[in-house]
mmCIF file of C-alpha atoms in Angstrom:
data_model
loop_
_atom_site.group_PDB
_atom_site.id
_atom_site.type_symbol
_atom_site.label_atom_id
_atom_site.label_comp_id
_atom_site.label_asym_id
_atom_site.label_seq_id
_atom_site.Cartn_x
_atom_site.Cartn_y
_atom_site.Cartn_z
ATOM 1 C CA MET A 1 221.009 189.517 66.650
ATOM 2 C CA ILE A 2 218.647 187.057 68.350
ATOM 3 C CA ASN A 3 221.258 185.987 70.916
ATOM 4 C CA HIS A 4 221.183 189.434 72.523
ATOM 5 C CA PRO A 5 220.310 189.574 76.257
ATOM 6 C CA ALA A 6 217.410 191.960 75.576
ATOM 7 C CA PHE A 7 215.778 189.413 73.238
ATOM 8 C CA ARG A 8 216.311 186.624 75.766
ATOM 9 C CA ASP A 9 214.765 188.734 78.529
ATOM 10 C CA ALA A 10 211.805 189.665 76.314
ATOM 11 C CA ALA A 11 211.249 186.006 75.399
ATOM 12 C CA LEU A 12 211.356 185.001 79.087
ATOM 13 C CA LEU A 13 208.897 187.780 79.941
ATOM 14 C CA PHE A 14 206.488 186.656 77.195
ATOM 15 C CA LEU A 15 206.799 183.041 78.362
ATOM 16 C CA ARG A 16 206.168 183.996 82.005
ATOM 17 C CA VAL A 17 203.148 186.148 81.153
ATOM 18 C CA ALA A 18 201.609 183.535 78.841
ATOM 19 C CA LEU A 19 202.078 180.758 81.384
ATOM 20 C CA GLY A 20 200.811 182.955 84.194
ATOM 21 C CA VAL A 21 197.622 183.854 82.338
ATOM 22 C CA ILE A 22 196.979 180.203 81.426
ATOM 23 C CA LEU A 23 197.591 179.008 84.989
ATOM 24 C CA ILE A 24 195.415 181.702 86.563
ATOM 25 C CA ALA A 25 192.622 180.861 84.106
ATOM 26 C CA HIS A 26 192.808 177.149 84.928
ATOM 27 C CA GLY A 27 192.846 177.740 88.679
ATOM 28 C CA TRP A 28 189.974 180.210 88.365
ATOM 29 C CA ASP A 29 187.986 177.693 86.346
ATOM 30 C CA GLN A 30 188.508 174.963 88.948
ATOM 31 C CA VAL A 31 187.296 177.158 91.806
ATOM 32 C CA PHE A 32 184.708 179.521 90.328
ATOM 33 C CA MET A 33 183.458 178.113 87.022
ATOM 34 C CA THR A 34 183.427 174.340 87.541
ATOM 35 C CA GLY A 35 183.278 174.805 91.281
ATOM 36 C CA MET A 36 184.913 172.722 93.951
ATOM 37 C CA SER A 37 181.902 170.845 95.334
ATOM 38 C CA GLY A 38 179.015 168.957 93.861
ATOM 39 C CA PRO A 39 178.888 165.878 91.662
ATOM 40 C CA GLU A 40 180.495 167.714 88.718
ATOM 41 C CA GLY A 41 182.957 169.712 90.830
ATOM 42 C CA THR A 42 186.720 169.653 90.876
ATOM 43 C CA ILE A 43 186.894 167.625 94.104
ATOM 44 C CA ALA A 44 184.618 164.929 92.651
ATOM 45 C CA TYR A 45 186.802 164.864 89.541
ATOM 46 C CA PHE A 46 189.930 164.400 91.675
ATOM 47 C CA GLN A 47 188.149 161.597 93.565
ATOM 48 C CA SER A 48 187.306 159.865 90.281
ATOM 49 C CA LEU A 49 191.009 159.938 89.377
ATOM 50 C CA ASN A 50 191.976 158.393 92.738
ATOM 51 C CA VAL A 51 194.089 161.409 93.638
ATOM 52 C CA PRO A 52 195.239 161.125 97.266
ATOM 53 C CA GLN A 53 193.386 163.516 99.594
ATOM 54 C CA PRO A 54 191.220 164.836 96.753
ATOM 55 C CA GLU A 55 189.793 167.846 98.623
ATOM 56 C CA PHE A 56 193.214 169.073 99.755
ATOM 57 C CA SER A 57 194.742 168.258 96.360
ATOM 58 C CA ALA A 58 192.002 170.053 94.393
ATOM 59 C CA TRP A 59 192.240 173.207 96.501
ATOM 60 C CA GLY A 60 196.038 173.029 96.541
ATOM 61 C CA MET A 61 196.271 172.706 92.773
ATOM 62 C CA ALA A 62 193.774 175.513 92.111
ATOM 63 C CA VAL A 63 195.383 177.929 94.573
ATOM 64 C CA ALA A 64 198.887 177.022 93.368
ATOM 65 C CA GLN A 65 197.845 177.738 89.782
ATOM 66 C CA MET A 66 196.303 181.126 90.600
ATOM 67 C CA VAL A 67 198.951 182.362 93.042
ATOM 68 C CA GLY A 68 201.819 180.747 91.140
ATOM 69 C CA GLY A 69 200.573 182.193 87.854
ATOM 70 C CA ALA A 70 200.482 185.676 89.353
ATOM 71 C CA MET A 71 203.969 185.199 90.792
ATOM 72 C CA LEU A 72 205.276 184.080 87.393
ATOM 73 C CA ILE A 73 203.816 187.156 85.731
ATOM 74 C CA ALA A 74 205.402 189.466 88.308
ATOM 75 C CA GLY A 75 208.628 187.478 88.426
ATOM 76 C CA ILE A 76 208.621 186.885 92.198
ATOM 77 C CA LEU A 77 210.588 183.840 93.456
ATOM 78 C CA THR A 78 210.352 182.702 89.877
ATOM 79 C CA PRO A 79 212.616 179.604 89.720
ATOM 80 C CA ALA A 80 211.155 178.175 92.949
ATOM 81 C CA VAL A 81 207.564 178.823 91.856
ATOM 82 C CA ALA A 82 208.200 177.356 88.393
ATOM 83 C CA GLY A 83 209.810 174.270 89.946
ATOM 84 C CA LEU A 84 206.912 173.710 92.352
ATOM 85 C CA LEU A 85 204.354 174.167 89.580
ATOM 86 C CA ALA A 86 206.288 171.733 87.364
ATOM 87 C CA VAL A 87 206.106 169.075 90.088
ATOM 88 C CA LEU A 88 202.357 169.677 90.494
ATOM 89 C CA PHE A 89 201.791 169.401 86.742
ATOM 90 C CA ILE A 90 203.849 166.211 86.539
ATOM 91 C CA ALA A 91 201.539 164.766 89.205
ATOM 92 C CA ALA A 92 198.490 166.021 87.281
ATOM 93 C CA GLY A 93 199.825 164.409 84.131
ATOM 94 C CA TYR A 94 200.315 161.129 85.950
ATOM 95 C CA PHE A 95 196.874 161.023 87.555
ATOM 96 C CA ALA A 96 194.743 162.543 84.808
ATOM 97 C CA HIS A 97 196.418 162.337 81.414
ATOM 98 C CA VAL A 98 199.043 159.622 80.851
ATOM 99 C CA GLY A 99 196.508 156.849 80.346
ATOM 100 C CA HIS A 100 194.771 158.791 77.568
ATOM 101 C CA GLY A 101 197.578 159.022 75.027
ATOM 102 C CA VAL A 102 199.185 162.158 73.648
ATOM 103 C CA PHE A 103 196.428 164.325 72.223
ATOM 104 C CA VAL A 104 194.568 166.815 74.401
ATOM 105 C CA GLN A 105 191.219 166.211 72.677
ATOM 106 C CA ASP A 106 191.429 162.630 73.993
ATOM 107 C CA GLY A 107 192.415 163.769 77.484
ATOM 108 C CA GLY A 108 196.083 163.159 76.690
ATOM 109 C CA PHE A 109 199.213 164.703 78.128
ATOM 110 C CA GLU A 110 200.390 167.094 75.378
ATOM 111 C CA PHE A 111 199.195 170.285 77.127
ATOM 112 C CA VAL A 112 200.632 169.177 80.474
ATOM 113 C CA LEU A 113 203.937 168.300 78.811
ATOM 114 C CA LEU A 114 204.095 171.722 77.169
ATOM 115 C CA ILE A 115 203.413 173.428 80.526
ATOM 116 C CA VAL A 116 206.089 171.339 82.307
ATOM 117 C CA VAL A 117 208.718 172.009 79.618
ATOM 118 C CA SER A 118 207.905 175.739 79.672
ATOM 119 C CA LEU A 119 208.241 175.814 83.465
ATOM 120 C CA PHE A 120 211.546 173.931 83.166
ATOM 121 C CA ILE A 121 212.837 176.639 80.802
ATOM 122 C CA ILE A 122 212.043 179.239 83.474
ATOM 123 C CA VAL A 123 213.758 177.164 86.178
ATOM 124 C CA VAL A 124 216.902 176.843 84.042
ATOM 125 C CA PHE A 125 217.120 180.376 82.629
ATOM 126 C CA GLY A 126 215.458 182.326 85.443
ATOM 127 C CA PRO A 127 212.950 185.132 85.080
ATOM 128 C CA GLY A 128 215.088 187.514 83.034
ATOM 129 C CA ARG A 129 215.722 191.161 83.772
ATOM 130 C CA ALA A 130 212.077 192.197 83.434
ATOM 131 C CA SER A 131 211.082 190.742 86.810
ATOM 132 C CA LEU A 132 210.728 191.702 90.433
ATOM 133 C CA ASP A 133 213.363 189.076 91.258
ATOM 134 C CA LYS A 134 215.910 191.053 89.228
ATOM 135 C CA ALA A 135 214.695 194.430 90.493
ATOM 136 C CA LEU A 136 214.918 193.349 94.139
ATOM 137 C CA THR A 137 218.373 191.784 93.819
ATOM 138 C CA ARG A 138 219.662 195.060 92.407
ATOM 139 C CA PHE A 139 219.490 196.536 95.932
ATOM 140 C CA SER A 140 221.399 193.792 97.746
#
């Protein structure tokens, strides 16, 4: 039966791992592939979007994606991390994507919306049993 706790926990684990890998890849790209500085860098891109404090925001978003993605994969402080990342992605959607329609190929918000909804699922349902959150609460 699909409504079995083991299936739910496996689905939450797959969701956490997929999101974590995607977030780490995006943060890595912002820092190491695109780079933070220079005319084509992430900070310049944030400046072009009129993001407040673009240098702080660019570094904050990249680090949050990499560290938060790793924490999602491991299942550490999962609901709090997912909630914080959801807020960051809502801000990213507002500054970078809403004015471009729905479709990602046009710079739209569909990918950001999918990330936010996925993070919301983790906030609501938690990390599942296959997580360090669950393992550590077993000893309290």
